[in-house]
């Protein structure tokens, strides 16, 4: 009987989760407290919690405890994969994007549009203290340019950190940029010329589409799944049919779906890259923001012939206003450095010095541990509110890290129409059609979980869900 005691405990906890006694994001009683209150051995309680964790009902947070997961167990509830045209197209960005970018500065709007850390996630005191220390040590150094590739100290620290995700980079491999998007721009300019074809995930971050439009390139969208990422079968078919000059992929917690590629798929993607010799531009800006386990690897880990260009920044992990990113250009390193010199001599010096200090002292990693825990809870609250208040037939992604969730509404609901009425109620989000060149994601939307607080989340999403239900009723 003792062998099955853990199952009885697990079943009781599951019942409490199902009936709402324990809500999504809520912390469960500690292992020790269950042991003391119920007279059950610690090993049995741990076995029960591990059983619930394996089933996706709870999630362990290191040094914090166990929390109720916000994810549904029904895998059919994941947003569907949409198949785009699979042919070269020109990019035309909807002017709505400018409105959404300005929305972040309107205090009255509860914004789920911004995939950036809110003030409560930014380590302001730590940044301020280190900035003052940098200014105290040498106020003149911070007022001058760094070398073209960036500050040596920072590049060394980034290279050391790359060992943890399989990058095996050296300081020489790295060029510091003014954010990740500049790194993407440089990578595109180094690999493609006007009129060339670039492959992207569908849906993909609208900033990539803006960059492609600005450089007058063509785009082919490759279907991507909300859980597993880019569809490699479609990608290879496109490589066989068209002279693709570059491919942009976010393998770790992509924007907007939050998908995470498996290790086998990452390895296969790099193999395709090498076989067809198509430069692979990896956006790894969210890789550090995993919720549990270990940091997911970079595509660079499997890159033996230097076809992978890694792009990242500290905008999502520290503060967007620092404007410090970096690129490891692989075989395109020299071209990227030359383009960097022609475009922007150097990223801001003081921010580079501050970040280098945080990395070296271990402050960055300590901050990340706290940030991951908070982000997980915020995302869980968003998922729970969507599942509670949105119309029947809504599905939502369940990322294992990052900032964003991808939502598929019933087809009768236009996310563009919903955005307009929601903004009048002081609620902002990003309509799905902005993440592709056509209208294939017109009933999808993205919610970012980084900027909103717990106090704002439930009421705002309750209102948003009600507005979506009203739109359905109006179309019947």
PDB file of N, CA and C in Angstrom, residues 239-291:
ATOM      1  N   UNK A 239      14.091  25.189 -50.075  1.00  0.00           N
ATOM      2  CA  UNK A 239      15.505  25.237 -50.465  1.00  0.00           C
ATOM      3  C   UNK A 239      15.725  24.562 -51.824  1.00  0.00           C
ATOM      4  N   UNK A 240      14.956  23.517 -52.090  1.00  0.00           N
ATOM      5  CA  UNK A 240      15.088  22.805 -53.366  1.00  0.00           C
ATOM      6  C   UNK A 240      14.540  23.626 -54.534  1.00  0.00           C
ATOM      7  N   UNK A 241      13.519  24.459 -54.255  1.00  0.00           N
ATOM      8  CA  UNK A 241      12.835  25.182 -55.336  1.00  0.00           C
ATOM      9  C   UNK A 241      13.375  26.583 -55.603  1.00  0.00           C
ATOM     10  N   UNK A 242      13.896  27.237 -54.565  1.00  0.00           N
ATOM     11  CA  UNK A 242      14.243  28.658 -54.697  1.00  0.00           C
ATOM     12  C   UNK A 242      15.671  28.935 -54.218  1.00  0.00           C
ATOM     13  N   UNK A 243      16.312  29.959 -54.804  1.00  0.00           N
ATOM     14  CA  UNK A 243      17.677  30.335 -54.390  1.00  0.00           C
ATOM     15  C   UNK A 243      17.661  31.196 -53.124  1.00  0.00           C
ATOM     16  N   UNK A 244      17.352  30.578 -52.011  1.00  0.00           N
ATOM     17  CA  UNK A 244      17.261  31.303 -50.735  1.00  0.00           C
ATOM     18  C   UNK A 244      18.664  31.710 -50.284  1.00  0.00           C
ATOM     19  N   UNK A 245      18.826  32.970 -49.905  1.00  0.00           N
ATOM     20  CA  UNK A 245      20.140  33.498 -49.531  1.00  0.00           C
ATOM     21  C   UNK A 245      20.378  33.512 -48.026  1.00  0.00           C
ATOM     22  N   UNK A 246      19.315  33.450 -47.234  1.00  0.00           N
ATOM     23  CA  UNK A 246      19.459  33.421 -45.774  1.00  0.00           C
ATOM     24  C   UNK A 246      18.152  32.948 -45.161  1.00  0.00           C
ATOM     25  N   UNK A 247      18.245  32.446 -43.935  1.00  0.00           N
ATOM     26  CA  UNK A 247      17.058  32.006 -43.193  1.00  0.00           C
ATOM     27  C   UNK A 247      17.172  32.529 -41.767  1.00  0.00           C
ATOM     28  N   UNK A 248      16.109  33.185 -41.275  1.00  0.00           N
ATOM     29  CA  UNK A 248      16.087  33.694 -39.901  1.00  0.00           C
ATOM     30  C   UNK A 248      15.210  32.779 -39.047  1.00  0.00           C
ATOM     31  N   UNK A 249      15.763  32.308 -37.942  1.00  0.00           N
ATOM     32  CA  UNK A 249      15.033  31.393 -37.059  1.00  0.00           C
ATOM     33  C   UNK A 249      15.270  31.786 -35.600  1.00  0.00           C
ATOM     34  N   UNK A 250      14.221  31.666 -34.789  1.00  0.00           N
ATOM     35  CA  UNK A 250      14.337  31.827 -33.338  1.00  0.00           C
ATOM     36  C   UNK A 250      14.035  30.470 -32.711  1.00  0.00           C
ATOM     37  N   UNK A 251      15.056  29.654 -32.454  1.00  0.00           N
ATOM     38  CA  UNK A 251      14.805  28.280 -32.002  1.00  0.00           C
ATOM     39  C   UNK A 251      14.360  28.165 -30.553  1.00  0.00           C
ATOM     40  N   UNK A 252      14.726  29.163 -29.733  1.00  0.00           N
ATOM     41  CA  UNK A 252      14.430  29.106 -28.301  1.00  0.00           C
ATOM     42  C   UNK A 252      13.400  30.155 -27.909  1.00  0.00           C
ATOM     43  N   UNK A 253      12.148  29.722 -27.675  1.00  0.00           N
ATOM     44  CA  UNK A 253      11.057  30.583 -27.209  1.00  0.00           C
ATOM     45  C   UNK A 253      10.788  31.711 -28.207  1.00  0.00           C
ATOM     46  N   UNK A 254      10.413  31.319 -29.401  1.00  0.00           N
ATOM     47  CA  UNK A 254      10.264  32.267 -30.509  1.00  0.00           C
ATOM     48  C   UNK A 254       9.172  33.298 -30.235  1.00  0.00           C
ATOM     49  N   UNK A 255       9.288  34.378 -30.928  1.00  0.00           N
ATOM     50  CA  UNK A 255       8.314  35.468 -30.887  1.00  0.00           C
ATOM     51  C   UNK A 255       7.583  35.468 -32.226  1.00  0.00           C
ATOM     52  N   UNK A 256       6.268  35.184 -32.296  1.00  0.00           N
ATOM     53  CA  UNK A 256       5.285  35.322 -31.228  1.00  0.00           C
ATOM     54  C   UNK A 256       4.789  34.032 -30.570  1.00  0.00           C
ATOM     55  N   UNK A 257       5.214  32.853 -31.027  1.00  0.00           N
ATOM     56  CA  UNK A 257       4.553  31.628 -30.554  1.00  0.00           C
ATOM     57  C   UNK A 257       5.105  31.103 -29.238  1.00  0.00           C
ATOM     58  N   UNK A 258       6.374  31.411 -28.941  1.00  0.00           N
ATOM     59  CA  UNK A 258       7.011  30.849 -27.754  1.00  0.00           C
ATOM     60  C   UNK A 258       7.525  29.438 -27.956  1.00  0.00           C
ATOM     61  N   UNK A 259       7.590  28.966 -29.201  1.00  0.00           N
ATOM     62  CA  UNK A 259       7.995  27.588 -29.486  1.00  0.00           C
ATOM     63  C   UNK A 259       9.458  27.333 -29.113  1.00  0.00           C
ATOM     64  N   UNK A 260       9.756  26.072 -28.845  1.00  0.00           N
ATOM     65  CA  UNK A 260      11.112  25.630 -28.525  1.00  0.00           C
ATOM     66  C   UNK A 260      11.438  24.420 -29.384  1.00  0.00           C
ATOM     67  N   UNK A 261      12.459  24.535 -30.214  1.00  0.00           N
ATOM     68  CA  UNK A 261      12.865  23.424 -31.062  1.00  0.00           C
ATOM     69  C   UNK A 261      13.547  22.346 -30.225  1.00  0.00           C
ATOM     70  N   UNK A 262      13.291  21.099 -30.574  1.00  0.00           N
ATOM     71  CA  UNK A 262      13.972  19.984 -29.913  1.00  0.00           C
ATOM     72  C   UNK A 262      15.429  19.945 -30.357  1.00  0.00           C
ATOM     73  N   UNK A 263      16.252  19.235 -29.589  1.00  0.00           N
ATOM     74  CA  UNK A 263      17.668  19.129 -29.952  1.00  0.00           C
ATOM     75  C   UNK A 263      17.831  18.427 -31.298  1.00  0.00           C
ATOM     76  N   UNK A 264      17.021  17.404 -31.547  1.00  0.00           N
ATOM     77  CA  UNK A 264      17.138  16.687 -32.825  1.00  0.00           C
ATOM     78  C   UNK A 264      16.774  17.596 -33.994  1.00  0.00           C
ATOM     79  N   UNK A 265      15.754  18.442 -33.823  1.00  0.00           N
ATOM     80  CA  UNK A 265      15.373  19.366 -34.890  1.00  0.00           C
ATOM     81  C   UNK A 265      16.420  20.455 -35.095  1.00  0.00           C
ATOM     82  N   UNK A 266      17.028  20.916 -34.006  1.00  0.00           N
ATOM     83  CA  UNK A 266      18.109  21.900 -34.142  1.00  0.00           C
ATOM     84  C   UNK A 266      19.260  21.312 -34.955  1.00  0.00           C
ATOM     85  N   UNK A 267      19.606  20.092 -34.610  1.00  0.00           N
ATOM     86  CA  UNK A 267      20.706  19.422 -35.313  1.00  0.00           C
ATOM     87  C   UNK A 267      20.374  19.238 -36.789  1.00  0.00           C
ATOM     88  N   UNK A 268      19.125  18.846 -37.075  1.00  0.00           N
ATOM     89  CA  UNK A 268      18.704  18.645 -38.466  1.00  0.00           C
ATOM     90  C   UNK A 268      18.663  19.966 -39.229  1.00  0.00           C
ATOM     91  N   UNK A 269      18.232  21.044 -38.563  1.00  0.00           N
ATOM     92  CA  UNK A 269      18.196  22.357 -39.212  1.00  0.00           C
ATOM     93  C   UNK A 269      19.592  22.801 -39.623  1.00  0.00           C
ATOM     94  N   UNK A 270      20.568  22.625 -38.743  1.00  0.00           N
ATOM     95  CA  UNK A 270      21.943  23.003 -39.087  1.00  0.00           C
ATOM     96  C   UNK A 270      22.476  22.107 -40.202  1.00  0.00           C
ATOM     97  N   UNK A 271      22.086  20.838 -40.214  1.00  0.00           N
ATOM     98  CA  UNK A 271      22.497  19.938 -41.297  1.00  0.00           C
ATOM     99  C   UNK A 271      21.940  20.418 -42.639  1.00  0.00           C
ATOM    100  N   UNK A 272      20.666  20.863 -42.649  1.00  0.00           N
ATOM    101  CA  UNK A 272      20.075  21.430 -43.869  1.00  0.00           C
ATOM    102  C   UNK A 272      20.843  22.669 -44.310  1.00  0.00           C
ATOM    103  N   UNK A 273      21.176  23.501 -43.339  1.00  0.00           N
ATOM    104  CA  UNK A 273      21.924  24.728 -43.617  1.00  0.00           C
ATOM    105  C   UNK A 273      23.240  24.412 -44.304  1.00  0.00           C
ATOM    106  N   UNK A 274      23.940  23.430 -43.780  1.00  0.00           N
ATOM    107  CA  UNK A 274      25.240  23.049 -44.332  1.00  0.00           C
ATOM    108  C   UNK A 274      25.083  22.404 -45.707  1.00  0.00           C
ATOM    109  N   UNK A 275      24.068  21.541 -45.845  1.00  0.00           N
ATOM    110  CA  UNK A 275      23.866  20.827 -47.111  1.00  0.00           C
ATOM    111  C   UNK A 275      23.550  21.788 -48.253  1.00  0.00           C
ATOM    112  N   UNK A 276      22.687  22.773 -47.991  1.00  0.00           N
ATOM    113  CA  UNK A 276      22.270  23.708 -49.041  1.00  0.00           C
ATOM    114  C   UNK A 276      23.055  25.017 -49.000  1.00  0.00           C
ATOM    115  N   UNK A 277      23.950  25.139 -48.024  1.00  0.00           N
ATOM    116  CA  UNK A 277      24.807  26.319 -47.876  1.00  0.00           C
ATOM    117  C   UNK A 277      23.994  27.620 -47.869  1.00  0.00           C
ATOM    118  N   UNK A 278      22.942  27.605 -47.057  1.00  0.00           N
ATOM    119  CA  UNK A 278      22.114  28.795 -46.847  1.00  0.00           C
ATOM    120  C   UNK A 278      22.448  29.356 -45.463  1.00  0.00           C
ATOM    121  N   UNK A 279      23.012  30.549 -45.369  1.00  0.00           N
ATOM    122  CA  UNK A 279      23.348  31.131 -44.066  1.00  0.00           C
ATOM    123  C   UNK A 279      22.143  31.133 -43.130  1.00  0.00           C
ATOM    124  N   UNK A 280      22.367  30.714 -41.889  1.00  0.00           N
ATOM    125  CA  UNK A 280      21.299  30.606 -40.900  1.00  0.00           C
ATOM    126  C   UNK A 280      21.493  31.690 -39.842  1.00  0.00           C
ATOM    127  N   UNK A 281      20.568  32.637 -39.791  1.00  0.00           N
ATOM    128  CA  UNK A 281      20.633  33.738 -38.830  1.00  0.00           C
ATOM    129  C   UNK A 281      19.803  33.340 -37.618  1.00  0.00           C
ATOM    130  N   UNK A 282      20.482  33.080 -36.510  1.00  0.00           N
ATOM    131  CA  UNK A 282      19.813  32.622 -35.289  1.00  0.00           C
ATOM    132  C   UNK A 282      19.567  33.791 -34.347  1.00  0.00           C
ATOM    133  N   UNK A 283      18.297  34.028 -34.043  1.00  0.00           N
ATOM    134  CA  UNK A 283      17.916  35.019 -33.038  1.00  0.00           C
ATOM    135  C   UNK A 283      17.793  34.284 -31.705  1.00  0.00           C
ATOM    136  N   UNK A 284      18.742  34.513 -30.808  1.00  0.00           N
ATOM    137  CA  UNK A 284      18.732  33.806 -29.526  1.00  0.00           C
ATOM    138  C   UNK A 284      18.478  34.764 -28.365  1.00  0.00           C
ATOM    139  N   UNK A 285      17.671  35.774 -28.609  1.00  0.00           N
ATOM    140  CA  UNK A 285      17.455  36.828 -27.617  1.00  0.00           C
ATOM    141  C   UNK A 285      16.699  36.343 -26.378  1.00  0.00           C
ATOM    142  N   UNK A 286      15.938  35.244 -26.513  1.00  0.00           N
ATOM    143  CA  UNK A 286      15.144  34.742 -25.383  1.00  0.00           C
ATOM    144  C   UNK A 286      15.747  33.500 -24.725  1.00  0.00           C
ATOM    145  N   UNK A 287      16.885  33.036 -25.218  1.00  0.00           N
ATOM    146  CA  UNK A 287      17.438  31.763 -24.755  1.00  0.00           C
ATOM    147  C   UNK A 287      17.713  31.680 -23.267  1.00  0.00           C
ATOM    148  N   UNK A 288      18.029  32.824 -22.637  1.00  0.00           N
ATOM    149  CA  UNK A 288      18.335  32.830 -21.200  1.00  0.00           C
ATOM    150  C   UNK A 288      17.082  32.771 -20.328  1.00  0.00           C
ATOM    151  N   UNK A 289      15.909  32.939 -20.932  1.00  0.00           N
ATOM    152  CA  UNK A 289      14.679  33.079 -20.145  1.00  0.00           C
ATOM    153  C   UNK A 289      13.881  31.779 -20.079  1.00  0.00           C
ATOM    154  N   UNK A 290      14.559  30.674 -19.787  1.00  0.00           N
ATOM    155  CA  UNK A 290      13.887  29.383 -19.625  1.00  0.00           C
ATOM    156  C   UNK A 290      13.312  29.299 -18.217  1.00  0.00           C
ATOM    157  N   UNK A 291      12.203  28.575 -18.068  1.00  0.00           N
ATOM    158  CA  UNK A 291      11.505  28.522 -16.787  1.00  0.00           C
ATOM    159  C   UNK A 291      11.979  27.401 -15.867  1.00  0.00           C
TER     160      UNK A 291
END
